Amino acid sequence: MADYRKPDAKTLQTLKDAANRLRIDSIKATSASKSGHPTSCCSAADVISVLFYNTMRYTLSEPRHPSSDRFVLSKGHAAPVLYAAWAQAGLFPREDLLNLRKIDSDLEGHPTPRLNFIDVGTGSLGQGLSVACGMAYTGKYWDKASYRVYCMLGDGESAEGSVWEAMAWGSHYNLDNLVAIFDVNRLGQSEPTALQHEMDTYRKRAEAFGWNTYVVDGHDVEALCKVLHEASSVKGKPSCIIAKTYKGKGIPGVEDEENFHGKPMGDRSDGAIKAIQGLIAGENNVGPQPMTDDAPKINLTNIKMTQPPSYSLGDKVATRAAYGTGLAKLGQANDRVVAFDADVKNSTFSEKLKKAKPEQFVECFIAEQNMVGVGIGAATRDRAVVFCSTFACFLSRAYDQIRMAAISQSNVNLSGSHVGVSIGEDGPSQMALEDLAMFRAIPGAVVFYPSDAVSCERACELAANTKGICYIRTSRPATPVIYSNDEPFQVGKAKVVRKSDSDQVTIVGAAVTLLEATKAADELAKDGINVRLVDPFTIKPLDVDTLRASAEATGGRVLTVEDHYPEGGIGEAVSAGLSEFPNITVKKLAVREVPRSGPSAALLEMFGISASCINKAVKEML
């Protein structure tokens, strides 16, 4: 570029020296821990040196400053070189690197946000670029700030389809503040990668996905300085640097050789360190470039809907529609409430936010893994309150991203619609019957299962203000409004929706099955059998106190009914919650086989969760 000035010889030598110190520190740290990936670190060292000490703008006083450049190490197994980069910059003593992987050290085997310089956990390969896309979208379109986003990927992980979902999405939204760097070191874990050093194939693929692309010697610091500078001037498209590197660079007898992945150098360490040390000419004198503090100050606390729910008791409204209503009200209240959807916005009703505040809605198309990853990225550093929505069954293909979101301490909110057999004729491929189990297994997650429109809007509001991952399960059929518009809701607090002093069984259901339980209760009452109905509202955390009190008031008899497979759903949650208390029996009605297409009511009957099935189960318990 016209304004590019080649760094002087002293600067280039300083960057080379820094890269070699990164190699040495990575070898020492992995040798001390007797585990880790020093060869993967060595291939990346020159790129990391140029990024951290010549290109990126950040501050050591606040590594996650809203205005600082972002870096995502998608190839998270190279964590030691990233830790070494921050140590060499002066964030913490280099000696601390020797605590790598110790149980009392936050320098873990793969990066996590337990460290104040890490935004997201990585190491499950193929996910980092989606996260980086979410960060870059936030910077370009919402923060409108000058910070840039860099993501380093391994060549092996480019076999993951989620990488190419992100590549397609990043170019579609013209993310010219994003740079992806592929560390093409040729070798995978067990054998060479599919393309090895076919650099032109990598280039053609990146260009085909709409990225401004460079192929460069990944060990030539001057060439890296140049392409990173050029990338900063490109407008209208993201940039991709395909860096040809060698695994184990600088280690005699190991560089570019197979069978050294994930192996510390052991007896080779001293010789390797001596060889690399001999390449270092000067003293350590590196640090960050100054940043421009131009990210706006925002407030994500105490977000309330612009108006409360406005329904009449008995109105028939699908909870998926109420989700869209609540989301739109939140978005109108705070311009950092944003929604991502996977081309089903007219079914999840997230389109209501798009209609009300189009700049706060982002289409992710049919690529659920990328949608969740982008949402996680957008939520980092508390720059947005993110809601991602699609059919609940399709969130299963993004489950690894959701799992990693928990490790990343993310605040992302997810909504899954079209749950259970009650969706009807679309058939089993569209029926989420595993989603409660999925989300209950996520550490710290809150799982909302609202039963009517009022509670669904309130679930959205609570999710917007709750730390950690939240999941909102919404239904396709329209069900009656059962709560008044001013009914208060809390995380972990159930509602007893029907009770008497003579109740004989407690029935726990939600949404469609709560409606079926209500019908059954009416029929049972005609036979002189009163039952208590409990709406759990959140399946996790579960209101064990209310359930226990109801169970004890009904002779210890509890019946759960759910539009979900029995494994991991309401029945197992209730059983686990009540397991410590004596003399309580839990009977479970659930969908116990792969269902089929058919009318909703007929399917509820066929698979044992209809009002008549509930009626029968109650009588069997008495």
Coordinates of C-alpha atoms in Angstrom, one line a residue:
M1 CA 0.0 0.0 0.0
A2 CA 1.1 3.6 -0.6
D3 CA 1.3 4.4 3.1
Y4 CA 3.1 1.2 4.1
R5 CA 6.5 1.8 5.5
K6 CA 8.7 -1.3 5.9
P7 CA 9.8 -1.6 9.6
D8 CA 13.4 -0.8 10.1
A9 CA 15.9 -3.6 10.7
K10 CA 15.9 -3.1 14.5
T11 CA 12.1 -3.5 14.6
L12 CA 12.2 -6.6 12.5
Q13 CA 14.9 -8.1 14.6
T14 CA 12.9 -7.3 17.7
L15 CA 9.8 -9.1 16.3
K16 CA 12.0 -12.1 15.3
D17 CA 13.5 -12.2 18.8
A18 CA 10.0 -11.9 20.3
A19 CA 8.8 -14.8 18.2
N20 CA 11.7 -17.0 19.3
R21 CA 11.1 -16.1 22.9
L22 CA 7.6 -17.2 22.5
R23 CA 8.9 -20.5 21.2
I24 CA 11.2 -20.9 24.1
D25 CA 8.5 -20.0 26.6
S26 CA 6.1 -22.5 25.0
I27 CA 8.7 -25.3 25.2
K28 CA 9.6 -24.5 28.8
A29 CA 5.9 -24.3 29.9
T30 CA 4.9 -27.6 28.2
S31 CA 8.0 -29.3 29.5
A32 CA 7.2 -28.2 33.0
S33 CA 3.6 -29.4 32.8
K34 CA 4.7 -32.6 30.9
S35 CA 1.9 -32.0 28.5
G36 CA 0.8 -29.6 25.8
H37 CA 1.4 -28.7 22.2
P38 CA 4.8 -27.0 21.8
T39 CA 5.1 -27.8 18.1
S40 CA 1.7 -26.1 17.3
C41 CA 2.9 -23.1 19.3
C42 CA 6.2 -22.9 17.4
S43 CA 4.5 -22.7 14.0
A44 CA 2.3 -19.8 15.2
A45 CA 5.0 -17.8 17.0
D46 CA 5.9 -15.3 14.2
V47 CA 2.3 -14.5 13.5
I48 CA 1.6 -14.0 17.2
S49 CA 4.7 -11.8 17.6
V50 CA 3.7 -9.5 14.7
L51 CA 0.1 -9.3 15.8
F52 CA 0.7 -8.6 19.5
Y53 CA 3.8 -6.3 19.1
N54 CA 3.3 -4.5 15.8
T55 CA -0.3 -4.6 14.7
M56 CA -2.8 -5.0 17.5
R57 CA -3.9 -2.0 19.6
Y58 CA -4.8 -2.8 23.2
T59 CA -4.0 -1.9 26.8
L60 CA -2.4 -4.0 29.5
S61 CA -4.3 -2.2 32.2
E62 CA -7.6 -3.6 31.0
P63 CA -7.1 -6.4 28.5
R64 CA -10.8 -6.7 27.7
H65 CA -11.2 -3.0 27.3
P66 CA -14.3 -2.3 25.0
S67 CA -12.1 -0.3 22.6
S68 CA -9.2 -2.7 22.3
D69 CA -8.6 -5.1 19.4
R70 CA -9.8 -8.6 19.8
F71 CA -7.9 -11.8 19.3
V72 CA -9.5 -15.3 19.1
L73 CA -7.2 -18.3 19.2
S74 CA -9.4 -20.8 17.5
K75 CA -6.6 -23.4 17.5
G76 CA -6.9 -23.3 21.3
H77 CA -4.3 -26.1 21.8
A78 CA -1.7 -23.5 21.1
A79 CA -2.6 -21.7 24.3
P80 CA 1.0 -21.6 25.7
V81 CA 2.1 -19.3 22.9
L82 CA -0.8 -17.0 23.6
Y83 CA -0.1 -16.9 27.3
A84 CA 3.6 -16.3 26.5
A85 CA 2.6 -13.3 24.2
W86 CA 0.7 -11.6 27.1
A87 CA 3.5 -12.4 29.5
Q88 CA 6.2 -11.0 27.2
A89 CA 4.1 -7.9 26.7
G90 CA 4.2 -7.4 30.4
L91 CA 0.8 -8.4 31.7
F92 CA 2.2 -10.9 34.1
P93 CA 5.7 -12.4 34.9
R94 CA 7.1 -14.9 32.4
E95 CA 7.9 -17.2 35.2
D96 CA 4.2 -17.8 35.8
L97 CA 4.1 -19.6 32.5
L98 CA 5.7 -22.6 34.2
N99 CA 2.4 -23.0 36.1
L100 CA 0.8 -24.1 32.8
R101 CA -1.9 -26.7 33.4
K102 CA -1.5 -26.9 37.1
I103 CA -4.7 -27.3 39.1
D104 CA -4.2 -24.0 41.0
S105 CA -3.4 -22.0 37.8
D106 CA -5.7 -20.4 35.4
L107 CA -3.2 -21.0 32.6
E108 CA -5.2 -24.0 31.5
G109 CA -4.5 -26.4 28.7
H110 CA -6.8 -24.5 26.4
P111 CA -7.8 -20.8 27.0
T112 CA -10.8 -19.9 29.1
P113 CA -12.1 -16.5 30.4
R114 CA -10.9 -17.4 33.8
L115 CA -8.0 -15.3 32.5
N116 CA -8.7 -11.6 32.1
F117 CA -7.3 -11.5 28.6
I118 CA -9.4 -14.3 27.1
D119 CA -12.9 -13.5 25.7
V120 CA -14.0 -17.0 24.9
G121 CA -13.0 -20.6 25.6
T122 CA -11.5 -22.3 22.6
G123 CA -10.1 -25.7 21.8
S124 CA -13.2 -27.4 20.3
L125 CA -11.9 -26.7 16.8
G126 CA -13.8 -24.9 14.1
Q127 CA -15.6 -22.4 16.3
G128 CA -13.4 -19.4 16.8
L129 CA -14.1 -17.7 13.5
S130 CA -17.8 -17.6 14.1
V131 CA -17.1 -15.9 17.5
A132 CA -14.8 -13.5 15.8
C133 CA -17.5 -12.7 13.2
G134 CA -19.9 -11.8 16.0
M135 CA -17.3 -9.5 17.6
A136 CA -16.6 -7.9 14.3
Y137 CA -20.2 -7.4 13.4
T138 CA -20.7 -5.7 16.8
G139 CA -17.7 -3.4 16.2
K140 CA -18.7 -2.4 12.7
Y141 CA -22.5 -2.0 13.0
W142 CA -23.3 -1.4 16.7
D143 CA -20.2 0.0 18.4
K144 CA -19.1 1.7 15.2
A145 CA -15.7 1.7 16.7
S146 CA -12.2 1.4 15.3
Y147 CA -11.2 -1.8 17.0
R148 CA -10.4 -4.8 14.8
V149 CA -10.8 -8.5 15.3
Y150 CA -8.2 -11.2 14.5
C151 CA -8.7 -14.9 14.6
M152 CA -6.0 -17.6 14.2
L153 CA -7.1 -20.9 12.9
G154 CA -5.2 -24.2 12.4
D155 CA -5.2 -25.7 9.0
G156 CA -6.6 -29.0 10.3
E157 CA -9.7 -27.3 11.7
S158 CA -10.5 -25.9 8.3
A159 CA -12.1 -29.3 7.6
E160 CA -14.9 -28.3 10.0
G161 CA -18.0 -27.1 8.2
S162 CA -18.6 -24.4 10.8
V163 CA -15.5 -22.6 9.5
W164 CA -17.0 -22.2 6.1
E165 CA -20.3 -21.1 7.6
A166 CA -18.4 -18.3 9.2
M167 CA -16.4 -17.5 6.1
A168 CA -19.7 -17.2 4.1
W169 CA -21.3 -15.1 6.8
G170 CA -18.4 -12.8 7.3
S171 CA -18.1 -11.8 3.7
H172 CA -21.9 -11.4 3.4
Y173 CA -21.9 -8.7 6.0
N174 CA -18.7 -7.0 4.6
L175 CA -16.8 -7.4 7.9
D176 CA -13.7 -5.4 6.8
N177 CA -12.6 -5.1 10.4
L178 CA -12.0 -8.9 10.6
V179 CA -8.8 -10.8 9.7
A180 CA -8.7 -14.6 9.7
I181 CA -5.2 -16.1 9.8
F182 CA -4.8 -19.8 8.9
D183 CA -1.7 -21.3 10.4
V184 CA -1.0 -23.8 7.6
N185 CA 1.7 -26.0 9.3
R186 CA 0.8 -29.0 7.2
L187 CA 0.6 -31.6 10.0
G188 CA -2.5 -32.7 11.8
Q189 CA -2.6 -34.8 15.0
S190 CA -2.3 -38.2 13.5
E191 CA -1.2 -37.5 10.0
P192 CA -0.7 -34.7 7.5
T193 CA -3.7 -32.5 6.8
A194 CA -5.8 -33.1 3.6
L195 CA -4.2 -30.2 1.7
Q196 CA -0.8 -30.1 3.4
H197 CA 1.0 -27.1 1.8
E198 CA -1.3 -26.7 -1.2
M199 CA -1.4 -22.9 -0.6
D200 CA -3.1 -22.1 -3.8
T201 CA -6.1 -24.3 -2.9
Y202 CA -6.5 -22.5 0.4
R203 CA -6.3 -19.2 -1.5
K204 CA -8.9 -20.2 -4.0
R205 CA -11.3 -21.4 -1.3
A206 CA -11.0 -18.2 0.7
E207 CA -11.4 -16.0 -2.3
A208 CA -14.4 -18.1 -3.4
F209 CA -16.0 -17.2 -0.1
G210 CA -15.5 -13.5 -0.8
W211 CA -12.5 -12.8 1.4
N212 CA -9.6 -10.5 0.5
T213 CA -6.8 -13.1 0.6
Y214 CA -3.1 -13.2 1.0
V215 CA -0.7 -16.1 0.9
V216 CA 2.4 -15.4 2.9
D217 CA 5.5 -17.1 4.5
G218 CA 4.2 -17.4 8.0
H219 CA 7.8 -17.1 9.4
D220 CA 8.7 -13.9 7.5
V221 CA 7.9 -11.1 10.0
E222 CA 8.4 -8.4 7.4
A223 CA 5.9 -10.0 5.0
L224 CA 3.5 -10.5 7.9
C225 CA 3.8 -6.8 8.9
K226 CA 3.0 -5.9 5.3
V227 CA -0.1 -8.0 4.7
L228 CA -1.5 -7.1 8.1
H229 CA -1.1 -3.4 7.3
E230 CA -2.6 -3.9 3.8
A231 CA -5.6 -5.8 5.4
S232 CA -6.3 -2.8 7.6
S233 CA -6.9 -0.6 4.5
V234 CA -9.3 -3.0 2.7
K235 CA -12.9 -1.9 2.6
G236 CA -16.1 -3.9 2.1
K237 CA -14.8 -7.4 2.8
P238 CA -12.9 -9.3 5.5
S239 CA -9.3 -10.4 5.0
C240 CA -7.8 -13.8 5.1
I241 CA -4.1 -14.5 5.5
I242 CA -3.0 -18.0 4.5
A243 CA 0.4 -18.4 6.3
K244 CA 2.7 -21.2 5.3
T245 CA 4.4 -22.4 8.4
Y246 CA 6.2 -25.5 9.8
K247 CA 5.1 -27.3 12.8
G248 CA 7.8 -27.3 15.4
K249 CA 9.6 -24.4 13.7
G250 CA 13.1 -24.0 15.1
I251 CA 13.3 -27.3 16.9
P252 CA 16.1 -29.5 15.5
G253 CA 14.9 -32.9 14.4
V254 CA 11.2 -32.0 15.1
E255 CA 10.4 -29.2 12.6
D256 CA 8.0 -30.4 9.9
E257 CA 8.2 -34.0 11.2
E258 CA 5.2 -36.2 12.0
N259 CA 4.3 -37.7 15.4
F260 CA 5.1 -34.7 17.6
H261 CA 1.6 -33.3 18.0
G262 CA 0.7 -32.7 21.6
K263 CA 4.0 -33.9 22.9
P264 CA 6.3 -31.8 25.2
M265 CA 9.9 -31.9 24.1
G266 CA 11.2 -33.8 27.2
D267 CA 14.8 -34.7 26.7
R268 CA 14.9 -32.6 23.5
S269 CA 14.0 -29.4 25.4
D270 CA 17.5 -28.2 26.3
G271 CA 18.8 -28.6 22.8
A272 CA 15.8 -27.0 21.3
I273 CA 16.0 -24.0 23.7
K274 CA 19.7 -23.6 23.0
A275 CA 19.2 -23.7 19.2
I276 CA 16.4 -21.1 19.3
Q277 CA 18.2 -18.9 21.9
G278 CA 21.1 -18.7 19.5
L279 CA 18.8 -16.8 17.1
I280 CA 18.0 -14.1 19.5
A281 CA 20.0 -10.9 19.1
G282 CA 18.6 -8.3 21.5
E283 CA 16.7 -7.7 24.7
N284 CA 13.0 -8.1 25.2
N285 CA 11.4 -4.7 24.3
V286 CA 7.9 -5.3 23.1
G287 CA 4.4 -4.2 24.0
P288 CA 1.1 -3.2 22.6
Q289 CA 0.4 -0.4 20.1
P290 CA -1.8 2.4 21.6
M291 CA -5.5 2.0 21.1
T292 CA -8.2 4.5 20.2
D293 CA -10.8 4.7 22.9
D294 CA -13.9 5.2 20.8
A295 CA -16.3 2.3 21.8
P296 CA -19.4 3.9 23.2
K297 CA -20.4 3.5 26.8
I298 CA -23.5 1.4 27.1
N299 CA -25.8 0.1 29.8
L300 CA -27.1 -3.5 29.8
T301 CA -28.5 -3.5 33.3
N302 CA -32.2 -3.7 34.5
I303 CA -33.7 -3.9 31.0
K304 CA -37.5 -3.8 31.1
M305 CA -40.0 -4.3 28.4
T306 CA -41.5 -1.0 27.1
Q307 CA -44.9 -2.2 28.2
P308 CA -46.2 -5.2 30.2
P309 CA -48.1 -8.1 28.6
S310 CA -51.5 -7.1 27.3
Y311 CA -53.7 -10.2 26.9
S312 CA -57.1 -11.3 28.2
L313 CA -57.5 -14.4 30.2
G314 CA -58.4 -17.2 27.8
D315 CA -56.9 -15.6 24.7
K316 CA -55.2 -18.3 22.6
V317 CA -51.7 -17.3 21.8
A318 CA -48.7 -19.5 20.8
T319 CA -45.8 -18.9 23.2
R320 CA -43.5 -18.6 20.1
A321 CA -45.5 -15.6 19.1
A322 CA -45.2 -14.2 22.6
Y323 CA -41.5 -14.7 22.4
G324 CA -41.4 -12.3 19.4
T325 CA -43.6 -9.8 21.2
G326 CA -41.4 -9.8 24.3
L327 CA -38.2 -9.6 22.2
A328 CA -39.5 -6.6 20.3
K329 CA -40.5 -4.8 23.5
L330 CA -37.0 -5.4 25.0
G331 CA -35.4 -4.2 21.8
Q332 CA -37.4 -1.0 21.8
A333 CA -36.3 -0.5 25.4
N334 CA -32.6 -0.9 24.8
D335 CA -30.9 -0.7 21.5
R336 CA -28.3 -3.3 22.6
V337 CA -30.9 -6.1 22.7
V338 CA -30.3 -7.9 19.5
A339 CA -31.5 -11.0 17.7
F340 CA -29.9 -13.6 15.5
D341 CA -32.1 -16.1 13.6
A342 CA -31.5 -19.0 11.2
D343 CA -34.0 -18.2 8.4
V344 CA -37.0 -19.1 10.5
K345 CA -37.8 -15.7 11.9
N346 CA -41.4 -15.9 10.6
S347 CA -41.8 -19.1 12.6
T348 CA -39.9 -18.2 15.8
F349 CA -41.4 -14.7 15.5
S350 CA -38.1 -13.0 16.1
E351 CA -39.2 -11.0 13.0
K352 CA -41.2 -8.9 15.3
L353 CA -37.9 -7.3 16.5
K354 CA -36.8 -6.9 12.9
K355 CA -40.0 -5.0 12.1
A356 CA -39.7 -2.8 15.2
K357 CA -35.9 -2.2 15.2
P358 CA -34.4 -3.6 11.9
E359 CA -30.9 -2.6 12.8
Q360 CA -31.0 -4.9 15.9
F361 CA -31.9 -8.0 13.9
V362 CA -29.3 -10.1 12.1
E363 CA -30.1 -13.0 9.7
C364 CA -27.7 -15.9 9.9
F365 CA -29.4 -18.1 7.3
I366 CA -29.5 -21.9 7.6
A367 CA -26.3 -22.3 9.6
E368 CA -27.1 -22.9 13.2
Q369 CA -23.6 -23.6 14.4
N370 CA -22.4 -20.3 13.0
M371 CA -25.5 -18.5 14.4
V372 CA -24.7 -19.6 18.0
G373 CA -21.0 -18.8 17.6
V374 CA -21.8 -15.4 16.2
G375 CA -24.2 -14.8 19.1
I376 CA -21.5 -15.8 21.6
G377 CA -19.1 -13.4 20.0
A378 CA -21.5 -10.5 19.9
A379 CA -22.2 -11.0 23.6
T380 CA -18.6 -10.8 24.7
R381 CA -17.3 -7.8 26.7
D382 CA -21.0 -7.0 27.5
R383 CA -21.5 -5.2 24.2
A384 CA -25.0 -6.7 23.6
V385 CA -27.8 -8.7 25.0
V386 CA -28.1 -11.5 22.5
F387 CA -31.0 -13.7 21.6
C388 CA -30.5 -16.5 19.1
S389 CA -33.6 -18.4 17.8
T390 CA -34.4 -21.3 15.5
F391 CA -36.5 -24.5 15.7
A392 CA -35.4 -26.1 18.9
C393 CA -34.4 -29.4 17.2
F394 CA -31.9 -27.6 15.1
L395 CA -30.1 -26.2 18.1
S396 CA -28.9 -29.8 18.6
R397 CA -26.4 -29.3 15.7
A398 CA -25.0 -26.4 17.5
Y399 CA -24.7 -28.2 20.8
D400 CA -20.9 -28.1 20.9
Q401 CA -21.1 -24.3 20.5
I402 CA -23.5 -24.2 23.4
R403 CA -21.3 -26.4 25.5
M404 CA -18.4 -24.1 24.7
A405 CA -20.5 -21.1 25.6
A406 CA -20.7 -22.3 29.1
I407 CA -17.0 -22.7 29.3
S408 CA -16.8 -19.2 27.8
Q409 CA -19.0 -17.8 30.6
S410 CA -21.2 -16.4 27.9
N411 CA -24.5 -14.6 28.6
V412 CA -26.1 -15.7 25.3
N413 CA -29.8 -16.4 25.3
L414 CA -31.3 -19.1 23.0
S415 CA -34.9 -19.7 22.1
G416 CA -36.1 -22.9 20.5
S417 CA -39.6 -23.2 19.0
H418 CA -41.6 -26.0 17.5
V419 CA -41.1 -28.4 20.3
G420 CA -42.6 -31.9 20.8
V421 CA -45.2 -33.9 19.0
S422 CA -47.7 -31.1 19.3
I423 CA -46.2 -29.4 16.2
G424 CA -48.3 -32.0 14.3
E425 CA -48.0 -32.9 10.6
D426 CA -44.4 -31.7 10.0
G427 CA -43.2 -35.0 11.6
P428 CA -40.3 -36.1 13.8
S429 CA -37.5 -34.4 12.0
Q430 CA -38.9 -31.1 13.1
M431 CA -39.9 -32.1 16.6
A432 CA -37.6 -31.2 19.4
L433 CA -37.8 -33.9 22.0
E434 CA -34.3 -33.8 23.4
D435 CA -33.8 -30.1 24.0
L436 CA -34.6 -30.0 27.7
A437 CA -32.1 -32.7 28.3
M438 CA -29.5 -30.8 26.3
F439 CA -29.9 -27.5 28.1
R440 CA -30.3 -29.0 31.6
A441 CA -26.9 -30.5 31.1
I442 CA -25.3 -27.1 30.5
P443 CA -23.6 -25.9 33.7
G444 CA -25.3 -22.8 35.1
A445 CA -27.9 -22.6 32.4
V446 CA -31.4 -21.4 33.1
V447 CA -34.1 -23.4 31.2
F448 CA -37.4 -21.5 30.8
Y449 CA -40.5 -23.4 29.7
P450 CA -43.3 -20.8 29.7
S451 CA -46.9 -22.1 29.6
D452 CA -48.6 -19.1 28.2
A453 CA -48.0 -15.8 26.5
V454 CA -47.7 -13.7 29.7
S455 CA -45.1 -16.0 31.2
C456 CA -43.2 -16.2 27.9
E457 CA -42.9 -12.4 27.7
R458 CA -41.7 -12.4 31.3
A459 CA -39.2 -15.2 30.5
C460 CA -37.7 -13.0 27.8
E461 CA -37.4 -10.1 30.2
L462 CA -35.8 -12.3 32.9
A463 CA -33.4 -13.9 30.4
A464 CA -32.2 -10.4 29.3
N465 CA -31.2 -9.7 32.8
T466 CA -29.8 -13.1 33.9
K467 CA -26.1 -13.9 33.8
G468 CA -25.2 -17.1 32.0
I469 CA -26.8 -19.1 29.3
C470 CA -30.6 -19.0 29.1
Y471 CA -32.9 -21.2 27.0
I472 CA -36.5 -20.4 26.3
R473 CA -38.6 -23.3 25.1
T474 CA -41.6 -22.2 23.0
S475 CA -44.4 -24.1 21.5
R476 CA -46.2 -24.0 18.1
P477 CA -49.9 -24.5 19.1
A478 CA -51.8 -21.6 20.4
T479 CA -52.7 -22.1 24.1
P480 CA -54.9 -20.1 26.4
V481 CA -53.6 -17.3 28.5
I482 CA -53.8 -18.4 32.1
Y483 CA -52.0 -15.6 34.0
S484 CA -53.0 -12.0 34.5
N485 CA -50.8 -9.4 32.8
D486 CA -49.4 -8.3 36.2
E487 CA -48.5 -11.8 37.4
P488 CA -44.9 -11.7 38.7
F489 CA -42.4 -14.4 37.6
Q490 CA -39.0 -15.3 39.0
V491 CA -36.3 -17.7 37.9
G492 CA -36.7 -20.9 39.9
K493 CA -40.2 -20.2 41.1
A494 CA -43.1 -22.4 40.0
K495 CA -46.8 -21.6 39.9
V496 CA -49.6 -23.7 41.4
V497 CA -52.3 -23.0 38.9
R498 CA -55.0 -25.3 40.5
K499 CA -55.4 -26.5 44.0
S500 CA -57.9 -27.5 46.6
D501 CA -57.8 -29.0 50.2
S502 CA -58.7 -32.4 48.8
D503 CA -56.2 -32.8 46.0
Q504 CA -55.0 -36.4 45.6
V505 CA -52.3 -36.1 43.0
T506 CA -49.9 -33.4 41.9
I507 CA -49.6 -33.0 38.1
V508 CA -46.6 -31.2 36.7
G509 CA -46.8 -30.0 33.1
A510 CA -45.9 -27.1 30.9
A511 CA -47.4 -25.4 28.0
V512 CA -49.3 -28.0 25.9
T513 CA -49.2 -30.6 28.6
L514 CA -50.4 -28.2 31.2
L515 CA -53.4 -27.5 29.0
E516 CA -54.0 -31.2 28.7
A517 CA -53.6 -31.6 32.5
T518 CA -56.2 -28.9 32.9
K519 CA -58.7 -30.7 30.7
A520 CA -58.0 -33.9 32.6
A521 CA -58.5 -32.2 35.9
D522 CA -61.9 -31.1 34.8
E523 CA -62.9 -34.6 33.9
L524 CA -61.4 -36.1 37.1
A525 CA -63.3 -33.6 39.2
K526 CA -66.5 -35.0 37.7
D527 CA -65.5 -38.3 39.2
G528 CA -64.8 -36.7 42.6
I529 CA -61.0 -36.7 42.1
N530 CA -59.3 -33.4 42.7
V531 CA -55.7 -32.9 41.5
R532 CA -53.2 -30.1 42.0
L533 CA -51.6 -28.6 38.9
V534 CA -48.1 -27.1 39.0
D535 CA -46.5 -25.1 36.2
P536 CA -42.7 -25.2 36.8
F537 CA -41.9 -22.2 34.7
T538 CA -38.2 -23.0 34.9
I539 CA -37.1 -26.6 34.5
K540 CA -33.7 -25.5 35.7
P541 CA -33.4 -24.3 38.4
L542 CA -36.4 -26.2 39.6
D543 CA -38.7 -25.0 42.4
V544 CA -38.2 -28.0 44.6
D545 CA -39.9 -26.4 47.6
T546 CA -43.2 -25.9 45.8
L547 CA -43.0 -29.3 44.3
R548 CA -42.3 -30.9 47.7
A549 CA -45.1 -29.0 49.4
S550 CA -47.5 -30.0 46.7
A551 CA -46.4 -33.6 46.7
E552 CA -46.8 -33.9 50.5
A553 CA -50.2 -32.3 50.3
T554 CA -51.4 -34.9 47.8
G555 CA -50.3 -38.0 49.5
G556 CA -46.8 -38.1 48.0
R557 CA -48.3 -38.8 44.5
V558 CA -46.7 -36.8 41.6
L559 CA -47.4 -37.2 37.9
T560 CA -45.3 -35.4 35.3
V561 CA -46.4 -35.0 31.7
E562 CA -44.2 -33.6 29.0
D563 CA -44.0 -33.2 25.3
H564 CA -40.4 -34.5 25.3
Y565 CA -38.6 -37.8 25.5
P566 CA -38.4 -39.2 29.1
E567 CA -34.6 -38.9 29.3
G568 CA -33.5 -35.6 30.8
G569 CA -36.9 -33.8 30.7
I570 CA -39.4 -32.6 33.3
G571 CA -40.0 -36.0 34.7
E572 CA -36.4 -36.7 35.4
A573 CA -35.9 -33.2 36.7
V574 CA -38.8 -33.5 39.2
S575 CA -37.7 -37.0 40.2
A576 CA -34.2 -35.8 40.9
G577 CA -35.4 -32.8 42.8
L578 CA -37.7 -34.9 45.1
S579 CA -35.4 -37.8 45.4
E580 CA -34.1 -36.8 48.9
F581 CA -37.6 -36.7 50.4
P582 CA -39.3 -39.9 51.6
N583 CA -42.7 -41.3 50.6
I584 CA -43.0 -39.5 47.3
T585 CA -43.7 -41.4 44.1
V586 CA -43.2 -39.8 40.7
K587 CA -44.9 -41.3 37.7
K588 CA -43.8 -40.0 34.3
L589 CA -45.7 -39.6 31.1
A590 CA -43.5 -38.7 28.1
V591 CA -43.0 -39.4 24.4
R592 CA -41.4 -42.9 24.5
E593 CA -40.7 -43.6 20.9
V594 CA -39.9 -41.8 17.7
P595 CA -43.1 -40.1 16.7
R596 CA -44.7 -39.6 13.3
S597 CA -46.7 -37.0 11.3
G598 CA -50.3 -36.4 12.2
P599 CA -52.7 -33.9 13.7
S600 CA -51.5 -32.5 17.0
A601 CA -54.3 -33.8 19.2
A602 CA -54.0 -37.3 17.7
L603 CA -50.3 -37.3 18.3
L604 CA -50.7 -36.3 21.9
E605 CA -53.1 -39.2 22.3
M606 CA -51.0 -41.7 20.4
F607 CA -47.8 -41.0 22.4
G608 CA -49.5 -41.0 25.8
I609 CA -49.5 -37.4 26.9
S610 CA -53.1 -36.3 26.2
A611 CA -55.8 -35.4 28.7
S612 CA -57.3 -38.9 28.5
C613 CA -53.9 -40.5 29.1
I614 CA -53.4 -38.2 32.1
N615 CA -56.9 -39.1 33.4
K616 CA -56.0 -42.8 33.2
A617 CA -52.6 -42.4 34.9
V618 CA -54.1 -40.5 37.8
K619 CA -56.6 -43.2 38.4
E620 CA -53.9 -45.9 38.3
M621 CA -52.0 -44.0 41.0
L622 CA -55.0 -44.0 43.4

